[in-house]
mmCIF file of N, CA and C in Angstrom:
data_model
loop_
_atom_site.group_PDB
_atom_site.id
_atom_site.type_symbol
_atom_site.label_atom_id
_atom_site.label_comp_id
_atom_site.label_asym_id
_atom_site.label_seq_id
_atom_site.Cartn_x
_atom_site.Cartn_y
_atom_site.Cartn_z
ATOM 1 N N LEU R 230 58.761 164.515 191.650
ATOM 2 C CA LEU R 230 58.278 163.676 192.728
ATOM 3 C C LEU R 230 58.895 164.081 194.063
ATOM 4 N N ARG R 231 60.156 164.402 194.045
ATOM 5 C CA ARG R 231 60.858 164.735 195.280
ATOM 6 C C ARG R 231 60.167 165.868 196.030
ATOM 7 N N SER R 232 59.671 166.850 195.324
ATOM 8 C CA SER R 232 59.031 167.992 195.997
ATOM 9 C C SER R 232 57.696 167.633 196.625
ATOM 10 N N HIS R 233 57.087 166.530 196.207
ATOM 11 C CA HIS R 233 55.797 166.092 196.752
ATOM 12 C C HIS R 233 55.935 164.935 197.741
ATOM 13 N N ALA R 234 57.146 164.454 197.939
ATOM 14 C CA ALA R 234 57.351 163.225 198.707
ATOM 15 C C ALA R 234 57.264 163.439 200.215
ATOM 16 N N PRO R 235 56.646 162.481 200.907
ATOM 17 C CA PRO R 235 56.686 162.492 202.375
ATOM 18 C C PRO R 235 58.133 162.339 202.844
ATOM 19 N N SER R 236 58.430 162.745 204.042
ATOM 20 C CA SER R 236 59.813 162.749 204.533
ATOM 21 C C SER R 236 60.399 161.351 204.725
ATOM 22 N N ASN R 237 59.563 160.318 204.819
ATOM 23 C CA ASN R 237 60.104 158.974 205.032
ATOM 24 C C ASN R 237 60.457 158.253 203.729
ATOM 25 N N ILE R 238 60.295 158.906 202.595
ATOM 26 C CA ILE R 238 60.697 158.333 201.313
ATOM 27 C C ILE R 238 62.082 158.863 200.972
ATOM 28 N N LYS R 239 62.997 157.946 200.700
ATOM 29 C CA LYS R 239 64.383 158.305 200.402
ATOM 30 C C LYS R 239 64.654 158.143 198.916
ATOM 31 N N PHE R 240 65.204 159.180 198.300
ATOM 32 C CA PHE R 240 65.587 159.141 196.895
ATOM 33 C C PHE R 240 67.085 158.864 196.850
ATOM 34 N N THR R 241 67.456 157.666 196.450
ATOM 35 C CA THR R 241 68.860 157.265 196.498
ATOM 36 C C THR R 241 69.607 157.517 195.206
ATOM 37 N N GLY R 242 68.900 157.681 194.107
ATOM 38 C CA GLY R 242 69.584 157.776 192.831
ATOM 39 C C GLY R 242 70.144 156.423 192.454
ATOM 40 N N VAL R 243 71.142 156.416 191.604
ATOM 41 C CA VAL R 243 71.754 155.168 191.166
ATOM 42 C C VAL R 243 72.469 154.518 192.343
ATOM 43 N N MET R 244 72.190 153.245 192.548
ATOM 44 C CA MET R 244 72.813 152.491 193.639
ATOM 45 C C MET R 244 73.496 151.265 193.050
ATOM 46 N N PRO R 245 74.818 151.283 192.935
ATOM 47 C CA PRO R 245 75.499 150.080 192.456
ATOM 48 C C PRO R 245 75.180 148.900 193.380
ATOM 49 N N LYS R 246 74.922 147.751 192.774
ATOM 50 C CA LYS R 246 74.609 146.520 193.506
ATOM 51 C C LYS R 246 73.428 146.701 194.456
ATOM 52 N N ALA R 247 72.392 147.385 193.987
ATOM 53 C CA ALA R 247 71.199 147.631 194.804
ATOM 54 C C ALA R 247 70.551 146.333 195.269
ATOM 55 N N GLU R 248 70.732 145.251 194.492
ATOM 56 C CA GLU R 248 70.131 143.974 194.878
ATOM 57 C C GLU R 248 70.613 143.498 196.246
ATOM 58 N N ASN R 249 71.761 143.977 196.685
ATOM 59 C CA ASN R 249 72.261 143.617 198.012
ATOM 60 C C ASN R 249 71.478 144.301 199.133
ATOM 61 N N LEU R 250 70.693 145.295 198.788
ATOM 62 C CA LEU R 250 69.933 146.057 199.779
ATOM 63 C C LEU R 250 68.448 145.702 199.789
ATOM 64 N N TYR R 251 67.985 144.915 198.823
ATOM 65 C CA TYR R 251 66.556 144.657 198.649
ATOM 66 C C TYR R 251 65.869 144.126 199.900
ATOM 67 N N ALA R 252 66.541 143.307 200.674
ATOM 68 C CA ALA R 252 65.912 142.702 201.849
ATOM 69 C C ALA R 252 65.425 143.766 202.846
ATOM 70 N N GLY R 253 66.011 144.935 202.817
ATOM 71 C CA GLY R 253 65.621 145.999 203.733
ATOM 72 C C GLY R 253 64.545 146.929 203.198
ATOM 73 N N PHE R 254 64.084 146.703 201.966
ATOM 74 C CA PHE R 254 63.109 147.602 201.350
ATOM 75 C C PHE R 254 61.688 147.261 201.773
ATOM 76 N N ASP R 255 60.916 148.268 202.155
ATOM 77 C CA ASP R 255 59.473 148.092 202.329
ATOM 78 C C ASP R 255 58.807 148.079 200.965
ATOM 79 N N CYS R 256 59.383 148.851 200.035
ATOM 80 C CA CYS R 256 58.811 148.992 198.701
ATOM 81 C C CYS R 256 59.912 149.490 197.771
ATOM 82 N N TYR R 257 60.050 148.844 196.641
ATOM 83 C CA TYR R 257 60.981 149.319 195.624
ATOM 84 C C TYR R 257 60.180 150.203 194.676
ATOM 85 N N VAL R 258 60.635 151.425 194.472
ATOM 86 C CA VAL R 258 59.921 152.387 193.629
ATOM 87 C C VAL R 258 60.788 152.748 192.434
ATOM 88 N N SER R 259 60.230 152.602 191.245
ATOM 89 C CA SER R 259 60.927 152.975 190.028
ATOM 90 C C SER R 259 60.262 154.210 189.440
ATOM 91 N N THR R 260 60.997 155.301 189.406
ATOM 92 C CA THR R 260 60.460 156.551 188.863
ATOM 93 C C THR R 260 61.076 156.899 187.514
ATOM 94 N N SER R 261 61.795 155.956 186.937
ATOM 95 C CA SER R 261 62.430 156.194 185.652
ATOM 96 C C SER R 261 61.372 156.373 184.562
ATOM 97 N N ILE R 262 61.596 157.346 183.703
ATOM 98 C CA ILE R 262 60.682 157.557 182.576
ATOM 99 C C ILE R 262 61.335 157.197 181.246
ATOM 100 N N ARG R 263 62.581 156.696 181.272
ATOM 101 C CA ARG R 263 63.290 156.433 180.019
ATOM 102 C C ARG R 263 63.833 155.024 179.861
ATOM 103 N N GLU R 264 63.786 154.184 180.859
ATOM 104 C CA GLU R 264 64.373 152.853 180.742
ATOM 105 C C GLU R 264 63.603 151.984 179.762
ATOM 106 N N GLY R 265 64.352 151.184 179.018
ATOM 107 C CA GLY R 265 63.703 150.275 178.081
ATOM 108 C C GLY R 265 62.870 149.231 178.801
ATOM 109 N N LEU R 266 63.413 148.621 179.808
ATOM 110 C CA LEU R 266 62.675 147.635 180.601
ATOM 111 C C LEU R 266 62.767 147.971 182.076
ATOM 112 N N GLY R 267 63.932 148.226 182.563
ATOM 113 C CA GLY R 267 64.137 148.494 183.979
ATOM 114 C C GLY R 267 64.630 147.244 184.682
ATOM 115 N N SER R 268 65.895 146.892 184.452
ATOM 116 C CA SER R 268 66.408 145.636 185.005
ATOM 117 C C SER R 268 66.451 145.639 186.526
ATOM 118 N N ALA R 269 66.708 146.785 187.156
ATOM 119 C CA ALA R 269 66.689 146.835 188.627
ATOM 120 C C ALA R 269 65.266 146.587 189.133
ATOM 121 N N LEU R 270 64.291 147.172 188.456
ATOM 122 C CA LEU R 270 62.895 146.930 188.804
ATOM 123 C C LEU R 270 62.554 145.454 188.620
ATOM 124 N N LEU R 271 62.958 144.880 187.504
ATOM 125 C CA LEU R 271 62.704 143.463 187.252
ATOM 126 C C LEU R 271 63.367 142.602 188.326
ATOM 127 N N ASP R 272 64.586 142.954 188.736
ATOM 128 C CA ASP R 272 65.259 142.220 189.819
ATOM 129 C C ASP R 272 64.422 142.237 191.093
ATOM 130 N N ALA R 273 63.866 143.388 191.441
ATOM 131 C CA ALA R 273 63.043 143.503 192.647
ATOM 132 C C ALA R 273 61.755 142.691 192.503
ATOM 133 N N VAL R 274 61.108 142.796 191.359
ATOM 134 C CA VAL R 274 59.852 142.076 191.123
ATOM 135 C C VAL R 274 60.075 140.570 191.243
ATOM 136 N N ILE R 275 61.111 140.070 190.596
ATOM 137 C CA ILE R 275 61.394 138.635 190.611
ATOM 138 C C ILE R 275 61.694 138.139 192.022
ATOM 139 N N ARG R 276 62.228 139.007 192.856
ATOM 140 C CA ARG R 276 62.523 138.629 194.241
ATOM 141 C C ARG R 276 61.295 138.738 195.158
ATOM 142 N N GLY R 277 60.151 139.136 194.600
ATOM 143 C CA GLY R 277 58.932 139.225 195.402
ATOM 144 C C GLY R 277 58.890 140.427 196.331
ATOM 145 N N ILE R 278 59.607 141.470 195.978
ATOM 146 C CA ILE R 278 59.599 142.697 196.777
ATOM 147 C C ILE R 278 58.448 143.573 196.294
ATOM 148 N N PRO R 279 57.646 144.127 197.193
ATOM 149 C CA PRO R 279 56.581 145.041 196.754
ATOM 150 C C PRO R 279 57.186 146.187 195.941
ATOM 151 N N THR R 280 56.547 146.482 194.831
ATOM 152 C CA THR R 280 57.057 147.523 193.938
ATOM 153 C C THR R 280 55.947 148.476 193.523
ATOM 154 N N VAL R 281 56.375 149.674 193.167
ATOM 155 C CA VAL R 281 55.524 150.665 192.531
ATOM 156 C C VAL R 281 56.390 151.281 191.444
ATOM 157 N N ALA R 282 55.849 151.410 190.238
ATOM 158 C CA ALA R 282 56.644 151.910 189.121
ATOM 159 C C ALA R 282 55.813 152.816 188.231
ATOM 160 N N LEU R 283 56.477 153.795 187.643
ATOM 161 C CA LEU R 283 55.827 154.618 186.633
ATOM 162 C C LEU R 283 55.650 153.794 185.369
ATOM 163 N N ASP R 284 54.520 153.963 184.716
ATOM 164 C CA ASP R 284 54.253 153.298 183.445
ATOM 165 C C ASP R 284 54.963 154.098 182.363
ATOM 166 N N ALA R 285 56.239 153.773 182.173
ATOM 167 C CA ALA R 285 57.062 154.487 181.202
ATOM 168 C C ALA R 285 58.098 153.523 180.652
ATOM 169 N N GLY R 286 58.525 153.781 179.439
ATOM 170 C CA GLY R 286 59.473 152.860 178.844
ATOM 171 C C GLY R 286 58.849 151.481 178.745
ATOM 172 N N GLY R 287 59.590 150.472 179.132
ATOM 173 C CA GLY R 287 59.100 149.105 179.050
ATOM 174 C C GLY R 287 58.605 148.540 180.371
ATOM 175 N N THR R 288 58.432 149.384 181.387
ATOM 176 C CA THR R 288 58.029 148.857 182.695
ATOM 177 C C THR R 288 56.696 148.131 182.641
ATOM 178 N N HIS R 289 55.806 148.544 181.738
ATOM 179 C CA HIS R 289 54.504 147.872 181.645
ATOM 180 C C HIS R 289 54.630 146.422 181.180
ATOM 181 N N ASP R 290 55.768 146.060 180.583
ATOM 182 C CA ASP R 290 55.977 144.671 180.164
ATOM 183 C C ASP R 290 56.175 143.737 181.363
ATOM 184 N N ILE R 291 56.544 144.279 182.498
ATOM 185 C CA ILE R 291 56.808 143.474 183.694
ATOM 186 C C ILE R 291 55.519 143.060 184.381
ATOM 187 N N TYR R 292 54.514 143.925 184.356
ATOM 188 C CA TYR R 292 53.291 143.708 185.126
ATOM 189 C C TYR R 292 52.139 143.214 184.254
ATOM 190 N N PRO R 293 51.224 142.438 184.860
ATOM 191 C CA PRO R 293 49.993 142.100 184.137
ATOM 192 C C PRO R 293 49.215 143.392 183.850
ATOM 193 N N GLU R 294 48.374 143.354 182.847
ATOM 194 C CA GLU R 294 47.603 144.540 182.462
ATOM 195 C C GLU R 294 46.796 145.089 183.641
ATOM 196 N N SER R 295 46.775 146.386 183.787
ATOM 197 C CA SER R 295 46.019 147.105 184.820
ATOM 198 C C SER R 295 46.466 146.790 186.244
ATOM 199 N N ASP R 296 47.693 146.351 186.434
ATOM 200 C CA ASP R 296 48.178 146.073 187.783
ATOM 201 C C ASP R 296 48.328 147.373 188.572
ATOM 202 N N VAL R 297 47.928 147.344 189.844
ATOM 203 C CA VAL R 297 47.962 148.545 190.677
ATOM 204 C C VAL R 297 49.382 149.032 190.944
ATOM 205 N N SER R 298 50.376 148.170 190.748
ATOM 206 C CA SER R 298 51.769 148.553 190.988
ATOM 207 C C SER R 298 52.288 149.526 189.944
ATOM 208 N N LEU R 299 51.615 149.602 188.809
ATOM 209 C CA LEU R 299 52.046 150.442 187.700
ATOM 210 C C LEU R 299 51.203 151.713 187.685
ATOM 211 N N VAL R 300 51.869 152.859 187.772
ATOM 212 C CA VAL R 300 51.192 154.143 187.932
ATOM 213 C C VAL R 300 51.446 155.035 186.717
ATOM 214 N N ASN R 301 50.415 155.710 186.251
ATOM 215 C CA ASN R 301 50.544 156.651 185.152
ATOM 216 C C ASN R 301 51.581 157.709 185.513
ATOM 217 N N GLN R 302 52.513 157.951 184.607
ATOM 218 C CA GLN R 302 53.609 158.875 184.917
ATOM 219 C C GLN R 302 53.164 160.328 185.107
ATOM 220 N N ASP R 303 51.973 160.654 184.709
ATOM 221 C CA ASP R 303 51.470 162.018 184.897
ATOM 222 C C ASP R 303 50.727 162.198 186.221
ATOM 223 N N ASN R 304 50.644 161.141 187.019
ATOM 224 C CA ASN R 304 49.862 161.191 188.249
ATOM 225 C C ASN R 304 50.754 160.954 189.464
ATOM 226 N N LYS R 305 51.482 162.010 189.868
ATOM 227 C CA LYS R 305 52.408 161.901 190.995
ATOM 228 C C LYS R 305 51.708 161.501 192.284
ATOM 229 N N MET R 306 50.531 162.031 192.502
ATOM 230 C CA MET R 306 49.830 161.731 193.745
ATOM 231 C C MET R 306 49.407 160.259 193.797
ATOM 232 N N GLN R 307 49.089 159.662 192.656
ATOM 233 C CA GLN R 307 48.768 158.238 192.625
ATOM 234 C C GLN R 307 49.990 157.408 193.012
ATOM 235 N N MET R 308 51.154 157.865 192.602
ATOM 236 C CA MET R 308 52.395 157.182 192.970
ATOM 237 C C MET R 308 52.521 157.123 194.491
ATOM 238 N N PHE R 309 52.350 158.258 195.146
ATOM 239 C CA PHE R 309 52.476 158.292 196.603
ATOM 240 C C PHE R 309 51.349 157.517 197.287
ATOM 241 N N LYS R 310 50.154 157.578 196.728
ATOM 242 C CA LYS R 310 49.038 156.826 197.286
ATOM 243 C C LYS R 310 49.334 155.326 197.243
ATOM 244 N N GLN R 311 49.879 154.848 196.125
ATOM 245 C CA GLN R 311 50.189 153.424 196.000
ATOM 246 C C GLN R 311 51.323 153.023 196.942
ATOM 247 N N ILE R 312 52.329 153.876 197.094
ATOM 248 C CA ILE R 312 53.411 153.589 198.043
ATOM 249 C C ILE R 312 52.841 153.495 199.458
ATOM 250 N N LYS R 313 51.974 154.425 199.808
ATOM 251 C CA LYS R 313 51.349 154.427 201.134
ATOM 252 C C LYS R 313 50.538 153.146 201.351
ATOM 253 N N THR R 314 49.823 152.697 200.330
ATOM 254 C CA THR R 314 49.045 151.459 200.416
ATOM 255 C C THR R 314 49.956 150.266 200.678
ATOM 256 N N VAL R 315 51.072 150.207 199.979
ATOM 257 C CA VAL R 315 52.025 149.108 200.155
ATOM 258 C C VAL R 315 52.569 149.101 201.579
ATOM 259 N N ILE R 316 52.960 150.260 202.063
ATOM 260 C CA ILE R 316 53.554 150.350 203.398
ATOM 261 C C ILE R 316 52.509 150.077 204.488
ATOM 262 N N ALA R 317 51.281 150.505 204.264
ATOM 263 C CA ALA R 317 50.221 150.328 205.272
ATOM 264 C C ALA R 317 49.806 148.869 205.433
ATOM 265 N N ASP R 318 49.896 148.083 204.372
ATOM 266 C CA ASP R 318 49.487 146.681 204.450
ATOM 267 C C ASP R 318 50.579 145.819 203.836
ATOM 268 N N GLN R 319 51.657 145.656 204.571
ATOM 269 C CA GLN R 319 52.820 144.917 204.071
ATOM 270 C C GLN R 319 52.495 143.457 203.753
ATOM 271 N N ALA R 320 51.622 142.838 204.527
ATOM 272 C CA ALA R 320 51.295 141.433 204.279
ATOM 273 C C ALA R 320 50.616 141.265 202.923
ATOM 274 N N SER R 321 49.649 142.109 202.647
ATOM 275 C CA SER R 321 48.952 142.059 201.361
ATOM 276 C C SER R 321 49.900 142.428 200.222
ATOM 277 N N ALA R 322 50.717 143.446 200.442
ATOM 278 C CA ALA R 322 51.673 143.879 199.419
ATOM 279 C C ALA R 322 52.665 142.765 199.105
ATOM 280 N N LYS R 323 53.096 142.046 200.130
ATOM 281 C CA LYS R 323 54.050 140.952 199.930
ATOM 282 C C LYS R 323 53.404 139.809 199.136
ATOM 283 N N ARG R 324 52.155 139.476 199.449
ATOM 284 C CA ARG R 324 51.456 138.424 198.688
ATOM 285 C C ARG R 324 51.312 138.823 197.225
ATOM 286 N N HIS R 325 50.919 140.078 196.995
ATOM 287 C CA HIS R 325 50.775 140.590 195.633
ATOM 288 C C HIS R 325 52.129 140.551 194.911
ATOM 289 N N ALA R 326 53.172 140.964 195.602
ATOM 290 C CA ALA R 326 54.511 140.984 195.013
ATOM 291 C C ALA R 326 54.971 139.584 194.638
ATOM 292 N N GLU R 327 54.676 138.611 195.472
ATOM 293 C CA GLU R 327 55.065 137.234 195.159
ATOM 294 C C GLU R 327 54.319 136.710 193.931
ATOM 295 N N THR R 328 53.044 137.075 193.806
ATOM 296 C CA THR R 328 52.268 136.684 192.623
ATOM 297 C C THR R 328 52.860 137.305 191.362
ATOM 298 N N ILE R 329 53.120 138.604 191.418
ATOM 299 C CA ILE R 329 53.710 139.306 190.271
ATOM 300 C C ILE R 329 55.099 138.741 189.971
ATOM 301 N N GLY R 330 55.856 138.456 191.017
ATOM 302 C CA GLY R 330 57.199 137.901 190.847
ATOM 303 C C GLY R 330 57.182 136.553 190.151
ATOM 304 N N ASN R 331 56.227 135.697 190.514
ATOM 305 C CA ASN R 331 56.109 134.386 189.864
ATOM 306 C C ASN R 331 55.792 134.527 188.382
ATOM 307 N N ILE R 332 54.904 135.454 188.060
ATOM 308 C CA ILE R 332 54.558 135.709 186.650
ATOM 309 C C ILE R 332 55.796 136.201 185.898
ATOM 310 N N ALA R 333 56.514 137.148 186.492
ATOM 311 C CA ALA R 333 57.697 137.724 185.846
ATOM 312 C C ALA R 333 58.806 136.687 185.681
ATOM 313 N N GLN R 334 58.960 135.802 186.670
ATOM 314 C CA GLN R 334 59.995 134.763 186.556
ATOM 315 C C GLN R 334 59.752 133.875 185.343
ATOM 316 N N LYS R 335 58.495 133.551 185.097
ATOM 317 C CA LYS R 335 58.178 132.720 183.926
ATOM 318 C C LYS R 335 58.349 133.520 182.632
ATOM 319 N N LYS R 336 57.828 134.738 182.638
ATOM 320 C CA LYS R 336 57.847 135.573 181.431
ATOM 321 C C LYS R 336 59.265 135.939 181.009
ATOM 322 N N PHE R 337 60.145 136.158 181.983
ATOM 323 C CA PHE R 337 61.505 136.609 181.680
ATOM 324 C C PHE R 337 62.557 135.536 181.957
ATOM 325 N N SER R 338 62.141 134.278 181.998
ATOM 326 C CA SER R 338 63.106 133.197 182.188
ATOM 327 C C SER R 338 64.004 133.099 180.955
ATOM 328 N N ILE R 339 65.166 132.536 181.133
ATOM 329 C CA ILE R 339 66.083 132.366 180.006
ATOM 330 C C ILE R 339 65.432 131.531 178.913
ATOM 331 N N ALA R 340 64.732 130.461 179.304
ATOM 332 C CA ALA R 340 64.074 129.606 178.316
ATOM 333 C C ALA R 340 63.025 130.383 177.520
ATOM 334 N N GLN R 341 62.210 131.175 178.207
ATOM 335 C CA GLN R 341 61.160 131.941 177.531
ATOM 336 C C GLN R 341 61.755 133.019 176.624
ATOM 337 N N LEU R 342 62.752 133.731 177.120
ATOM 338 C CA LEU R 342 63.377 134.780 176.309
ATOM 339 C C LEU R 342 64.092 134.185 175.097
ATOM 340 N N THR R 343 64.737 133.044 175.282
ATOM 341 C CA THR R 343 65.392 132.375 174.157
ATOM 342 C C THR R 343 64.366 131.988 173.097
ATOM 343 N N GLU R 344 63.263 131.389 173.541
ATOM 344 C CA GLU R 344 62.209 130.989 172.598
ATOM 345 C C GLU R 344 61.626 132.202 171.874
ATOM 346 N N SER R 345 61.450 133.298 172.586
ATOM 347 C CA SER R 345 60.924 134.525 171.960
ATOM 348 C C SER R 345 61.876 135.041 170.882
ATOM 349 N N HIS R 346 63.173 135.023 171.164
ATOM 350 C CA HIS R 346 64.154 135.477 170.174
ATOM 351 C C HIS R 346 64.171 134.542 168.960
ATOM 352 N N ILE R 347 64.122 133.261 169.201
ATOM 353 C CA ILE R 347 64.099 132.299 168.096
ATOM 354 C C ILE R 347 62.866 132.524 167.226
ATOM 355 N N ALA R 348 61.729 132.789 167.850
ATOM 356 C CA ALA R 348 60.492 133.038 167.094
ATOM 357 C C ALA R 348 60.632 134.266 166.194
ATOM 358 N N VAL R 349 61.303 135.302 166.683
ATOM 359 C CA VAL R 349 61.522 136.503 165.860
ATOM 360 C C VAL R 349 62.375 136.147 164.648
ATOM 361 N N TYR R 350 63.468 135.420 164.880
ATOM 362 C CA TYR R 350 64.331 135.030 163.759
ATOM 363 C C TYR R 350 63.592 134.143 162.765
ATOM 364 N N ARG R 351 62.785 133.213 163.271
ATOM 365 C CA ARG R 351 62.011 132.355 162.368
ATOM 366 C C ARG R 351 61.066 133.182 161.500
ATOM 367 N N SER R 352 60.414 134.164 162.106
ATOM 368 C CA SER R 352 59.471 134.981 161.328
ATOM 369 C C SER R 352 60.210 135.789 160.255
ATOM 370 N N ILE R 353 61.392 136.249 160.553
ATOM 371 C CA ILE R 353 62.182 137.004 159.572
ATOM 372 C C ILE R 353 62.621 136.078 158.426
ATOM 373 N N ILE R 354 63.087 134.896 158.789
ATOM 374 C CA ILE R 354 63.509 133.913 157.779
ATOM 375 C C ILE R 354 62.340 133.527 156.889
ATOM 376 N N ASN R 355 61.190 133.263 157.501
ATOM 377 C CA ASN R 355 60.000 132.863 156.726
ATOM 378 C C ASN R 355 59.529 133.982 155.802
ATOM 379 N N LYS R 356 59.602 135.221 156.235
ATOM 380 C CA LYS R 356 59.190 136.345 155.372
ATOM 381 C C LYS R 356 60.140 136.494 154.196
ATOM 382 N N GLY R 357 61.408 136.208 154.402
ATOM 383 C CA GLY R 357 62.399 136.374 153.346
ATOM 384 C C GLY R 357 62.439 135.272 152.317
ATOM 385 N N LYS R 358 61.863 134.127 152.598
ATOM 386 C CA LYS R 358 61.938 132.984 151.677
ATOM 387 C C LYS R 358 61.326 133.262 150.314
ATOM 388 N N GLY R 359 60.213 133.955 150.268
ATOM 389 C CA GLY R 359 59.545 134.201 149.005
ATOM 390 C C GLY R 359 60.000 135.466 148.309
ATOM 391 N N GLN R 360 60.966 136.188 148.880
ATOM 392 C CA GLN R 360 61.349 137.481 148.318
ATOM 393 C C GLN R 360 62.710 137.498 147.667
ATOM 394 N N CYS R 361 63.399 136.386 147.594
ATOM 395 C CA CYS R 361 64.747 136.363 147.021
ATOM 396 C C CYS R 361 64.729 136.226 145.520
#
């Protein structure tokens, strides 16, 4: 991606405490192809920051199906096109980000995640009852 990037895109690499910098971002971009979920990406999404992410690892779990913020990892030019769209229309990007953020806040809330884990344990317990 770096070799195709416009000069105004900065590749920072790992940034400890990146959440302290989010207020200054026009767009949070996740180019990771190996993260299980992408907690930094999730932090940005939940804060309503416009995001663009490669559809890799578990990043697709953050976004509703077919969301424009999620880009096929084999399509570098689509990544830059989506970043350009976000920067060109910040008001629309911010509204979209807030919508996605609200969905993610509910989906990844402590209550929801706790219930999901309990459901997994219940299903394991129920499957094992007849096999002892």
